[in-house]
Short mmCIF file of C-alpha atoms in Angstrom, two decimals:
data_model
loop_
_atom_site.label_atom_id
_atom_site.label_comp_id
_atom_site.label_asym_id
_atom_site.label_seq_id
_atom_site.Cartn_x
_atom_site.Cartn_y
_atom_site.Cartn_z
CA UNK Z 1 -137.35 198.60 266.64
CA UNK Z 2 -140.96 200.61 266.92
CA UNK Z 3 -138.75 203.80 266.26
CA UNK Z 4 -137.51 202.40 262.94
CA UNK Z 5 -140.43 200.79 261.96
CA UNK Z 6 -142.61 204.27 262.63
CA UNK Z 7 -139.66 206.06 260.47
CA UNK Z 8 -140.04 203.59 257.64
CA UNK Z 9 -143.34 204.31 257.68
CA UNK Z 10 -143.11 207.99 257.51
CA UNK Z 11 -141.13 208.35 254.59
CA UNK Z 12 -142.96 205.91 252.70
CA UNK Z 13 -145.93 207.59 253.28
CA UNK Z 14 -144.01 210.75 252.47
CA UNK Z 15 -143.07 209.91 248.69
CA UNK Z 16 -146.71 208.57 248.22
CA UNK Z 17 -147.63 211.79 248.82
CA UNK Z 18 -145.43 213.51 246.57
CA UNK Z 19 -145.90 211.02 243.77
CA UNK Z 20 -149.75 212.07 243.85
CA UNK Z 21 -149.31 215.37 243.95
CA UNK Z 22 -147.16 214.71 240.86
CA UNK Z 23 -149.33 212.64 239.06
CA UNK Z 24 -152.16 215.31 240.17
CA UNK Z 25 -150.40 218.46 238.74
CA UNK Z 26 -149.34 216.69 235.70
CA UNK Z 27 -151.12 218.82 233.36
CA UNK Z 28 -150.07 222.54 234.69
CA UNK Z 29 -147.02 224.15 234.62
CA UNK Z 30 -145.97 223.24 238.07
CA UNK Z 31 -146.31 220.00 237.96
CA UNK Z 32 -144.40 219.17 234.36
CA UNK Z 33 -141.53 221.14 236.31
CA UNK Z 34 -141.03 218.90 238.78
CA UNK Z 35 -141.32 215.64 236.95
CA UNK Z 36 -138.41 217.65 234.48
CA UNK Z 37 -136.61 217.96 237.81
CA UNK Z 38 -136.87 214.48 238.89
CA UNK Z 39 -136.51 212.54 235.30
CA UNK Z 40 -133.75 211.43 233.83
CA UNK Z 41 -131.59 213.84 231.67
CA UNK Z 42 -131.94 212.74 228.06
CA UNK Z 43 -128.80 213.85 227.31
CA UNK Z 44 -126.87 210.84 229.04
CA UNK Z 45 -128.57 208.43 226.68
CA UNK Z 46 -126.45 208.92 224.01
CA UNK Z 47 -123.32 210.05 226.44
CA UNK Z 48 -120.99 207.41 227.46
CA UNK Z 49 -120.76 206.23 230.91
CA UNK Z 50 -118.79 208.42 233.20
CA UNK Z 51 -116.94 206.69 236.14
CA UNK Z 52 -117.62 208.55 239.39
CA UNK Z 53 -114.78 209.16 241.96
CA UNK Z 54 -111.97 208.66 239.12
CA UNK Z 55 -111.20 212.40 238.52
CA UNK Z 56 -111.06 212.21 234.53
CA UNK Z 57 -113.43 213.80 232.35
CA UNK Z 58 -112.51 212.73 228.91
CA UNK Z 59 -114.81 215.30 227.48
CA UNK Z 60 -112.69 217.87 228.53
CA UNK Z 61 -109.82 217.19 226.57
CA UNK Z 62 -109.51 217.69 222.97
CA UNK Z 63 -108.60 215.07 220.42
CA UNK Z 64 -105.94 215.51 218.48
CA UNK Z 65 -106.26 217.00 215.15
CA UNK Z 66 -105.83 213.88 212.49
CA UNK Z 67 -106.99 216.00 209.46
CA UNK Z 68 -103.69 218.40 209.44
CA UNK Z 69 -101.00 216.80 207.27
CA UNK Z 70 -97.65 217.32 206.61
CA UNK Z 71 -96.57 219.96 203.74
CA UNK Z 72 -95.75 217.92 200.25
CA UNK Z 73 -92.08 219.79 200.54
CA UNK Z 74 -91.41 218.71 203.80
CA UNK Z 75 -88.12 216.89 203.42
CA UNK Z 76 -87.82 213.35 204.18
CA UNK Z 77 -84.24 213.38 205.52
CA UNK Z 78 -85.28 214.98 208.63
CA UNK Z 79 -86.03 212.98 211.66
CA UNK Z 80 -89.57 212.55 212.89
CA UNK Z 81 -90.10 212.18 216.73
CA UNK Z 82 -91.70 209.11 217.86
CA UNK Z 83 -95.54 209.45 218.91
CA UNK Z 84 -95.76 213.28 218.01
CA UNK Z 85 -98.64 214.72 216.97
CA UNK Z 86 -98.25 217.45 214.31
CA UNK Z 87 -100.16 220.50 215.62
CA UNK Z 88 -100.28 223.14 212.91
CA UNK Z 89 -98.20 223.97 209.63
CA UNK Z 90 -97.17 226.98 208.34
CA UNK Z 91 -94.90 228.11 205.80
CA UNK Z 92 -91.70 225.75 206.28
CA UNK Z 93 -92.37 225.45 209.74
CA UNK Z 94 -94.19 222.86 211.33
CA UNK Z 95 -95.42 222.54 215.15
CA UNK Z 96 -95.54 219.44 216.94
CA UNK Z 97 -96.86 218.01 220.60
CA UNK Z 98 -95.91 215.19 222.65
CA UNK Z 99 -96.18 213.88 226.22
CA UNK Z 100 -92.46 213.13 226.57
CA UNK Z 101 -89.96 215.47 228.44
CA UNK Z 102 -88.44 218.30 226.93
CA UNK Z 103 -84.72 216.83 227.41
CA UNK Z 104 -85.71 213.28 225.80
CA UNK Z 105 -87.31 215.62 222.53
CA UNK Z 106 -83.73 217.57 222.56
CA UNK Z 107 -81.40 214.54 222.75
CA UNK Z 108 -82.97 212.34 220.31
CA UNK Z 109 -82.88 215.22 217.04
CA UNK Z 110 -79.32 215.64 218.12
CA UNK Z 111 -78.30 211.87 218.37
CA UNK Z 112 -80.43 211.43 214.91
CA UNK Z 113 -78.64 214.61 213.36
CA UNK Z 114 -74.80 213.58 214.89
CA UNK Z 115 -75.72 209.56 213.84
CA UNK Z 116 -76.38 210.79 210.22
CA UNK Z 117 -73.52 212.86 209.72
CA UNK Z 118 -75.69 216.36 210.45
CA UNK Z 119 -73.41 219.59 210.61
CA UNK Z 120 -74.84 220.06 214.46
CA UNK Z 121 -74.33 223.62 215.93
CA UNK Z 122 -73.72 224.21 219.41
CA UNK Z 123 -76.91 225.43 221.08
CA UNK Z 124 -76.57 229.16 221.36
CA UNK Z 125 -79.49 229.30 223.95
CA UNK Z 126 -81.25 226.31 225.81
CA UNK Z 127 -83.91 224.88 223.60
CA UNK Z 128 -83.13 225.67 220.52
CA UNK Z 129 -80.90 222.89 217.98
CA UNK Z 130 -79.04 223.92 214.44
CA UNK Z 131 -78.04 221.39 211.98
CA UNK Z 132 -77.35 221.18 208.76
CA UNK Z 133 -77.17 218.89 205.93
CA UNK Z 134 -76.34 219.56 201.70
CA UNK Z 135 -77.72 222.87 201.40
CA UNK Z 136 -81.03 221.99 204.19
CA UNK Z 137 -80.87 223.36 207.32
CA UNK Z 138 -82.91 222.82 210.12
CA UNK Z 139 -83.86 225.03 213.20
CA UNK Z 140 -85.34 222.32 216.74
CA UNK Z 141 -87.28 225.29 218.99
CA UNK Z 142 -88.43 224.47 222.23
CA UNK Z 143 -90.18 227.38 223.52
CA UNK Z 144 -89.32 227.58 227.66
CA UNK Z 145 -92.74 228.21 228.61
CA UNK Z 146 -93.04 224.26 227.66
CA UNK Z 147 -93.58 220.92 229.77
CA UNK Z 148 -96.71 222.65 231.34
CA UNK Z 149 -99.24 221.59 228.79
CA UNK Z 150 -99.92 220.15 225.87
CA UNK Z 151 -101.64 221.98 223.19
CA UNK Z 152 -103.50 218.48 222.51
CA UNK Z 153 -104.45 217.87 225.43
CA UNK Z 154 -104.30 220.77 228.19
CA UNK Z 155 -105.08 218.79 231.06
CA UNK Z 156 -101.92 216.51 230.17
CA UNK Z 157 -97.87 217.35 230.95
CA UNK Z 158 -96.34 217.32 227.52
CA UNK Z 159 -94.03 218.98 224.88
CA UNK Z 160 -94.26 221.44 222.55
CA UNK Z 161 -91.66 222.09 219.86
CA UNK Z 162 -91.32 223.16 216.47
CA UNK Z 163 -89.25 222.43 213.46
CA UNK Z 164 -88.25 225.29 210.91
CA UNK Z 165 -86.56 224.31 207.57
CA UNK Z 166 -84.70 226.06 205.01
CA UNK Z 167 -83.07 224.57 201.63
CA UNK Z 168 -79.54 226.55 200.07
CA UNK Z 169 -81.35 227.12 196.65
CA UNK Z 170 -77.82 228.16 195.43
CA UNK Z 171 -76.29 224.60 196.32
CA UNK Z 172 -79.44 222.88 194.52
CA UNK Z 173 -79.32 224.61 191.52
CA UNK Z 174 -75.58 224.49 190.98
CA UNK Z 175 -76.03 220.31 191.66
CA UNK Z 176 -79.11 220.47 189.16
CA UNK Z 177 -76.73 222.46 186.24
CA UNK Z 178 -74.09 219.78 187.10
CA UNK Z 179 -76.48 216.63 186.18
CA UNK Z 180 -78.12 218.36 183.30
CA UNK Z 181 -75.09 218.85 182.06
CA UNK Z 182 -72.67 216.47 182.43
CA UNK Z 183 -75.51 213.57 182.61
CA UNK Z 184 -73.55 211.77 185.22
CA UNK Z 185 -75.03 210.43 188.61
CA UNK Z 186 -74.01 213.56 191.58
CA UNK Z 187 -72.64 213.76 195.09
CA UNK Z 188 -75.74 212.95 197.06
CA UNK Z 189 -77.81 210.82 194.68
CA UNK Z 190 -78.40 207.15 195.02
CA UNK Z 191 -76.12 205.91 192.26
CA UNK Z 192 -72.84 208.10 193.11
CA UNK Z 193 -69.94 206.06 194.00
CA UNK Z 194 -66.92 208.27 193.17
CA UNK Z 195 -65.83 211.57 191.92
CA UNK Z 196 -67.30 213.21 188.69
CA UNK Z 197 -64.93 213.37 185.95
CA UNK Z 198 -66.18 215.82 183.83
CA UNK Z 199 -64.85 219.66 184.19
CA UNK Z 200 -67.73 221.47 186.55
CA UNK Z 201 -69.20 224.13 184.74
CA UNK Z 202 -68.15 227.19 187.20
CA UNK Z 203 -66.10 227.30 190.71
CA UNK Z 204 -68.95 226.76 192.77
CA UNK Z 205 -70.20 223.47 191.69
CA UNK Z 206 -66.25 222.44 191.69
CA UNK Z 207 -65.96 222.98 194.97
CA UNK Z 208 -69.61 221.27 195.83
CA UNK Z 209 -67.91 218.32 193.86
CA UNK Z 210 -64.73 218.41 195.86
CA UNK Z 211 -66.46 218.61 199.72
CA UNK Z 212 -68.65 215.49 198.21
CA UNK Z 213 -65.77 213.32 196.97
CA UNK Z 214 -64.18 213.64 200.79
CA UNK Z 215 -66.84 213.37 202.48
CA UNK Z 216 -67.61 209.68 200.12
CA UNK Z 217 -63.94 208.67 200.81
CA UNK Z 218 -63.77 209.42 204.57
CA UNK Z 219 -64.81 206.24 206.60
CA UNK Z 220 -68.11 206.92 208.99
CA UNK Z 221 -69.65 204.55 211.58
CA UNK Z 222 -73.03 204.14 212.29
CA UNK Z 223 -72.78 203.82 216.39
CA UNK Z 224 -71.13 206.48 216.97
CA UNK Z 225 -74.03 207.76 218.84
CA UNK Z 226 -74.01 204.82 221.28
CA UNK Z 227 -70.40 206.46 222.93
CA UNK Z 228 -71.16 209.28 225.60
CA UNK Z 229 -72.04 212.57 224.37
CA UNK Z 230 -69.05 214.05 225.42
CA UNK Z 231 -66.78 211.94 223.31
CA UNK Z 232 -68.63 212.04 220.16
CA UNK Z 233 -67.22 214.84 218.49
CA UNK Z 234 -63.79 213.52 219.06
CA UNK Z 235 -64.86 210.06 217.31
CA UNK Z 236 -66.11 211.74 214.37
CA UNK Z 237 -63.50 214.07 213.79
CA UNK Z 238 -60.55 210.86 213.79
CA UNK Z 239 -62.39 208.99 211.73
CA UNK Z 240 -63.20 211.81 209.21
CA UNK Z 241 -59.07 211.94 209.41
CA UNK Z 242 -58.97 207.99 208.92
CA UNK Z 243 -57.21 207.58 211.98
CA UNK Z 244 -59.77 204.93 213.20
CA UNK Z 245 -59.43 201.56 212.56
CA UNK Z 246 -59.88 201.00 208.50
CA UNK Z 247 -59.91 197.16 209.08
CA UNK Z 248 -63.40 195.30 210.40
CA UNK Z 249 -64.05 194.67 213.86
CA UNK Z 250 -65.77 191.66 213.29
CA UNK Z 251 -64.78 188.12 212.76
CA UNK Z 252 -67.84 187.75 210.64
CA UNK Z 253 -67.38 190.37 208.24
CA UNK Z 254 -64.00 191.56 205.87
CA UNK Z 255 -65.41 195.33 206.30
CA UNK Z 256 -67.81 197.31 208.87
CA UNK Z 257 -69.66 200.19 210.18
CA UNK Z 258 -69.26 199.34 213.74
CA UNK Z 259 -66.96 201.24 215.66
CA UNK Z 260 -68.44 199.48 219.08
CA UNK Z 261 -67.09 202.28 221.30
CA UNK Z 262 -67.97 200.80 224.74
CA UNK Z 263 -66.05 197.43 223.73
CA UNK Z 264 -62.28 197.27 225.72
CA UNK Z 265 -59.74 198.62 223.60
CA UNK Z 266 -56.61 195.99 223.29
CA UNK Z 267 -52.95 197.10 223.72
CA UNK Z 268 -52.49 196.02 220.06
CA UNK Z 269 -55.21 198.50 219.00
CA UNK Z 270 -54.20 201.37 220.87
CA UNK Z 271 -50.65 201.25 219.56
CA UNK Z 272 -51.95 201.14 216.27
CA UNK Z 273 -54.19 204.52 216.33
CA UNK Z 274 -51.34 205.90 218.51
CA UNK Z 275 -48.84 206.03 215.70
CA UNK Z 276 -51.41 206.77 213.21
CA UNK Z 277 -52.87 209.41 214.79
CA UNK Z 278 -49.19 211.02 215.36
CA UNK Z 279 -48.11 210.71 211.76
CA UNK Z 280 -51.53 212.02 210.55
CA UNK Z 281 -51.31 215.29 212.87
CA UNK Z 282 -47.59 215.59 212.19
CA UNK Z 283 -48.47 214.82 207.85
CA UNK Z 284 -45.95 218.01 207.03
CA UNK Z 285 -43.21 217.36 210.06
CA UNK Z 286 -41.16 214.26 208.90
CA UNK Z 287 -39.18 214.55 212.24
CA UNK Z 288 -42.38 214.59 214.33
CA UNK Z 289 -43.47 211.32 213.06
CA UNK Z 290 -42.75 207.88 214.54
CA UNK Z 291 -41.08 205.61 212.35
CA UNK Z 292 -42.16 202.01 211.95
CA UNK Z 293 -39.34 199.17 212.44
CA UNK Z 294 -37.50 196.76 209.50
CA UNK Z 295 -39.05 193.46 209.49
CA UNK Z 296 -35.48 192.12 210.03
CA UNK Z 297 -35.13 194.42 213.56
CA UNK Z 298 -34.37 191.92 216.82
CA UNK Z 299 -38.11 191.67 218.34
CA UNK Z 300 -38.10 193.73 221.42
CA UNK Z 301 -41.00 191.42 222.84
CA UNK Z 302 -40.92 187.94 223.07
CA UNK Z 303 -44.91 187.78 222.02
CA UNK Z 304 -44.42 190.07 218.92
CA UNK Z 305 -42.12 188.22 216.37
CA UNK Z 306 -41.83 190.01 213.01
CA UNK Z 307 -44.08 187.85 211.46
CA UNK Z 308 -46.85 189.91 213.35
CA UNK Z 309 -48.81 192.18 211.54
CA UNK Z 310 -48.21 195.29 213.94
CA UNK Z 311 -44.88 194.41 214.38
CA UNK Z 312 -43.84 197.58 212.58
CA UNK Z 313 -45.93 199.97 214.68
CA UNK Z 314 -45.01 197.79 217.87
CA UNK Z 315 -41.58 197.54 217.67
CA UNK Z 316 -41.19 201.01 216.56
CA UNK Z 317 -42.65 202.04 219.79
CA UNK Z 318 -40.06 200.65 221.83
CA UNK Z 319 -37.17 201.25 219.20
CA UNK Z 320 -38.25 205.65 219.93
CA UNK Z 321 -38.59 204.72 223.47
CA UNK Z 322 -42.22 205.38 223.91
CA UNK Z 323 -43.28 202.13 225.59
CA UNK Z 324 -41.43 200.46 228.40
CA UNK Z 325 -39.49 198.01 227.25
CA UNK Z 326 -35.86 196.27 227.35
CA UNK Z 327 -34.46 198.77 225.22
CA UNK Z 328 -35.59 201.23 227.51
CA UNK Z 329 -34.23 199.56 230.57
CA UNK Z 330 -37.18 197.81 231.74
CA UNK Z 331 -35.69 194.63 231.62
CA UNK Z 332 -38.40 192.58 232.73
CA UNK Z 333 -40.80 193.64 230.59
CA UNK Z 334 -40.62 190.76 228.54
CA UNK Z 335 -43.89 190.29 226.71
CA UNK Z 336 -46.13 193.20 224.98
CA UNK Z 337 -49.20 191.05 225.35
CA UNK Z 338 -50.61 192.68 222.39
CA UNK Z 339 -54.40 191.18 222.65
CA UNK Z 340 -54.87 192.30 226.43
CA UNK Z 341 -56.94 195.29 227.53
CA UNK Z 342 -55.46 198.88 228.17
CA UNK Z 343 -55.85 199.82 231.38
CA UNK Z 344 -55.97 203.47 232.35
CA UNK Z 345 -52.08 203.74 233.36
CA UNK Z 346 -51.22 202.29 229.90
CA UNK Z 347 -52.64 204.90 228.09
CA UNK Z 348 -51.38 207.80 229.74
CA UNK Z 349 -48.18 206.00 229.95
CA UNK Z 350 -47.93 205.88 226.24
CA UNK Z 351 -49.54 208.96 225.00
CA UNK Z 352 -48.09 211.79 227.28
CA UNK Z 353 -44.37 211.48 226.14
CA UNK Z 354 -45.71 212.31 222.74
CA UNK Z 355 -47.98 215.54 223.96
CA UNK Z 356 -44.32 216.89 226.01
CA UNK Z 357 -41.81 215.46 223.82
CA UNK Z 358 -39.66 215.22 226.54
CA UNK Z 359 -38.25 213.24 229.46
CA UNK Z 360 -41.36 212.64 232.10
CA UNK Z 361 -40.96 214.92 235.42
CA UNK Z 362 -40.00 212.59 239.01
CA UNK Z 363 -43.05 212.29 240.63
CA UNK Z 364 -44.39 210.91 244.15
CA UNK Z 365 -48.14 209.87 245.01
CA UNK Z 366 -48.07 213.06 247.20
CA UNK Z 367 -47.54 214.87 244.14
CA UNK Z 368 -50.18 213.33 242.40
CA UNK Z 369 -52.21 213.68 245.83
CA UNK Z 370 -51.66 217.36 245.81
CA UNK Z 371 -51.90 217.78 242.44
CA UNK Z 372 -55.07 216.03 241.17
CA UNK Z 373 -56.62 215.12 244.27
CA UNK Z 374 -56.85 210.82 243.07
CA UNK Z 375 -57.64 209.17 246.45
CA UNK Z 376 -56.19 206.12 244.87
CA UNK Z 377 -52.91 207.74 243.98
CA UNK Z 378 -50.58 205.03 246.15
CA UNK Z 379 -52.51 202.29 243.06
CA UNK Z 380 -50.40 203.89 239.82
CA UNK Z 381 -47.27 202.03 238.94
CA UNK Z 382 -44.12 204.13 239.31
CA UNK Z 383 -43.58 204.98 235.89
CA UNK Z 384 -47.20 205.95 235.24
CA UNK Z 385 -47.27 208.23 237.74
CA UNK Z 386 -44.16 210.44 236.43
CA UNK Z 387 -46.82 210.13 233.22
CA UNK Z 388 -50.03 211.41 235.48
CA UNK Z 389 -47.90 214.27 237.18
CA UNK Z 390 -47.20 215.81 233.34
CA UNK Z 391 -50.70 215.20 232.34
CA UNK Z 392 -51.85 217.79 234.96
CA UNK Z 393 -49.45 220.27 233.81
CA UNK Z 394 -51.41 220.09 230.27
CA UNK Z 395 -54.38 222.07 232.11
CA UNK Z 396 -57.74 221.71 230.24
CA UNK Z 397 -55.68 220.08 227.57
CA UNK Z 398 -54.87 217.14 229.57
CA UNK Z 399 -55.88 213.63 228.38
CA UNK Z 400 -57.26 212.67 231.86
CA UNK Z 401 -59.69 215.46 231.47
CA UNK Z 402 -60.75 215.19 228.08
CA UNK Z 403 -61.07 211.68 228.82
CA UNK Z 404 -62.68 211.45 231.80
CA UNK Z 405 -63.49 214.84 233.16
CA UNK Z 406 -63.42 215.65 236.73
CA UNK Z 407 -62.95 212.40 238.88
CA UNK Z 408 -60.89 212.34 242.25
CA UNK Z 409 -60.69 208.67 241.26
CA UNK Z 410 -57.88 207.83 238.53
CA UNK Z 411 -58.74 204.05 239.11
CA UNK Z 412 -55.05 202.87 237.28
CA UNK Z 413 -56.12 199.29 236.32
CA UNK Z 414 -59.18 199.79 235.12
CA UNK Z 415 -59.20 198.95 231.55
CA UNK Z 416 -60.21 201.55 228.98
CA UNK Z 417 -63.29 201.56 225.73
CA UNK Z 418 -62.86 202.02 222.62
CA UNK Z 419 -64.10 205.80 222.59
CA UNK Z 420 -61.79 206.64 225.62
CA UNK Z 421 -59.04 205.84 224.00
CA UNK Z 422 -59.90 208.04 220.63
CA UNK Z 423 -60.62 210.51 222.95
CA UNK Z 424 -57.07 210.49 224.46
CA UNK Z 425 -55.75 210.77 220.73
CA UNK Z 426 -57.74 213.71 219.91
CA UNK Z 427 -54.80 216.34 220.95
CA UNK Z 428 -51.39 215.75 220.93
CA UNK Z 429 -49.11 218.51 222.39
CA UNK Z 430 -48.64 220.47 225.41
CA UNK Z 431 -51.62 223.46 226.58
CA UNK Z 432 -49.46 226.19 224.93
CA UNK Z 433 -48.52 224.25 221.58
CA UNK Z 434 -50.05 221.63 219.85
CA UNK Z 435 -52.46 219.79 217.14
CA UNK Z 436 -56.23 218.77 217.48
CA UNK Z 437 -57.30 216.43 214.62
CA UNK Z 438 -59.84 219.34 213.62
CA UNK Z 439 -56.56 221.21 212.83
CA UNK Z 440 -55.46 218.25 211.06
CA UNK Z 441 -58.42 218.06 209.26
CA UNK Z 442 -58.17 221.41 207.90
CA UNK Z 443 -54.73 221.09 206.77
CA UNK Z 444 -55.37 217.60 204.66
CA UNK Z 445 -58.77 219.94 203.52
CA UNK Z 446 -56.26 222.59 202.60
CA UNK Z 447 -53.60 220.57 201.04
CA UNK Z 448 -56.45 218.95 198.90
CA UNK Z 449 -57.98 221.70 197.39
CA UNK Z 450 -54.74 223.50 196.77
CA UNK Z 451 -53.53 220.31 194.67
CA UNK Z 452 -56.60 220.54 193.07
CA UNK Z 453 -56.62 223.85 192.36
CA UNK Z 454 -52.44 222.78 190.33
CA UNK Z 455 -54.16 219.94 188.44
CA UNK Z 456 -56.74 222.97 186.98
#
């Protein structure tokens, strides 16, 4: 305790001393020195508070830039990313930060371009994103040096991207002649609801006119970007073909926009796109197409009567043989049950007679073992797996790959969405011959414009 006491004392006595000498030198140079040394820095007065031991410096980082705005021709259909901060603008190109991933930037402008019927190019190189929409196109760059820093804020992980547009002045000005002329509302404006009457005034707005009308009358849902990427393409192009179901999905409603593409699909459904989709591809080959039933035909299913709506399409299934039924020997298969769910079996059972247009192979589950690899191949009824063994002779064209890609897992009873089973339509026909519905789509296209070009 005397030790303690003794070193109190000390270096009390210690900063009396100094303080004197302070207070004794105050008036020369060394003296005003150290009292600048010991006193407070007056800078800190008007500084905020910084909180020692928590790493951050905020007056490092720069605030973002609110006075840069956007251009007054920027164009209003494009999509704006959530919680970006623009960065700099040039001439029709406009730079942009934000803390989010690079991936999450990429797959919302695609969703946002594919959801509002965008013209989306495959990405040539990673990071950068084409689409195009009436004459404006629109270049998404991601430089790769990105996702290190944000221009904002340097000491924070972020993304940089830009967005370059361009407008088809050709396309504009043709539309502008076209309303000046005619005085009519135009493909694109608020008030157009069908196709102008009056005679364009050269070939190119014609043909402006024609792409418009088609692209008015073709149906278009508004979820299609809730289905998985991979299937979207194959959703839009059916139901640019009609294919998809023109009727509403909803008890609620006489007519929709939802397609609801992770909802089951029912058997009733399926068999109704099935045939469609067939006699769509198949428009110019009459002996291709399958032919709906006579309401006064003998109901092949007890739970399909011909006072069912898709009696037609139904029974004409099992009238060509395409689905099991008594007429096709299966004797017990009674009942259609029209409102269940398709299971995976089902649809390969029904759609790969029409993709070989022939008699399905014999098959074994060490076939289907060998062949595709399914771990669960001893699962698949009898029947479907004659149906499985064909599909793998289809290659990359094969419904069970464009479907559901590579799986060692066929899982047979597992029942099927609503975008799977579009999917499955998308191609019918073997790996050497067949139709796509983008081949479709061209011919109707074709076929269109050349009976336009006879009414002229």
């Amino acid at each position: 305790m005397t030790v303690l006491t003794s070193r109190c004392f000390f270096r009390v006595a210690s900063i009396a001393v100094l303080l004197a000498s302070v207070s004794a030198c105050a008036n020369n140079q060394s003296g005003r020195s150290l009292e600048q040394m010991l006193g407070a820095d007056p800078r800190l007065e008007n500084s905020p508070a910084i909180a020692f031991g928590s790493g951050d410096n905020n007056s490092n980082q720069a605030a973002p830039n609110t006075n840069i705005q956007l251009p007054a021709d920027f164009p209003p259909e494009i999509p704006r990313y959530p919680n970006a901060q623009l960065q700099e603008v040039t001439q029709s190109t406009t730079r942009w930060t934000t803390s989010d991933p690079m991936n999450a930037v990429q797959s919302f402008y695609q969703n946002e371009f594919q959801a509002n019927n965008w013209d989306v190019r495959q990405p040539t190189q990673e990071g950068i994103l084409e689409a195009q929409q009436n004459g404006l196109r629109v270049t998404l760059t991601i430089p790769a040096t990105t996702n290190q820093s944000s221009t904002a804020q340097p000491n924070v992980a972020g993304t940089e991207f830009t967005l370059q547009y361009t407008r088809d002045t050709t396309t504009t000005a043709n539309l502008s002649t076209s309303a000046e002329t005619d005085n009519v509302p135009q493909p694109g404006d608020a008030d157009f609801i069908g196709p102008v009457l009056s005679q364009p005034t050269d070939q190119t707005a014609q043909t402006v006119d024609n792409t418009a009308q088609q692209t008015n009358n073709a149906q278009t849902f508004n979820d299609t970007n809730q289905a998985p990427q991979e299937l979207r393409q194959y959703l839009q192009d059916l139901t640019a073909l009609g294919v998809l179901p023109l009727q509403s999905t909803s008890k609620s409603s006489s007519s929709t926009t939802q397609f609801e593409p992770s909802k089951t699909v029912t058997r009733r459904e399926y068999a109704r796109w099935l045939v469609t989709a067939n006699n769509q591809f198949y428009a110019n080959s009459p002996a291709q197409q399958i032919r709906e039933a006579s309401s006064s035909a003998q109901p092949a299913f007890q739970d399909v009567p011909s006072s069912d709506a898709d009696f037609p399409i139904i029974q004409g299934l099992a009238e060509a043989g395409l689905i099991p039924s008594p007429l096709s020997g299966s004797s017990t298969t009674v009942l259609f049950r029209p409102d269940a769910p398709l299971t995976r079996e089902q649809m390969i059972l029904w759609k790969v007679p029409l993709d070989t247009r022939s008699s399905l192979p014999n098959a074994s589950v060490d076939a289907v073992q060998q062949t595709w690899g399914f771990q669960d191949a001893a699962k698949i009824e009898p029947r479907a797996l004659q149906a499985v063994l064909a599909d793998f002779q289809n290659s990359d064209r094969s419904n069970i790959r464009r479907v559901f890609g590579y799986t060692t897992l066929f899982q047979p009873k597992k029942t099927v969405t609503r975008a799977e089973a579009a999917a499955a339509l998308w191609y019918i026909g073997s790996a050497s011959e067949g139709v796509s519905a983008q081949d479709a789509l061209r011919l109707q296209q074709s076929g269109t414009s050349q009976a336009t070009e006879s009414e002229n």
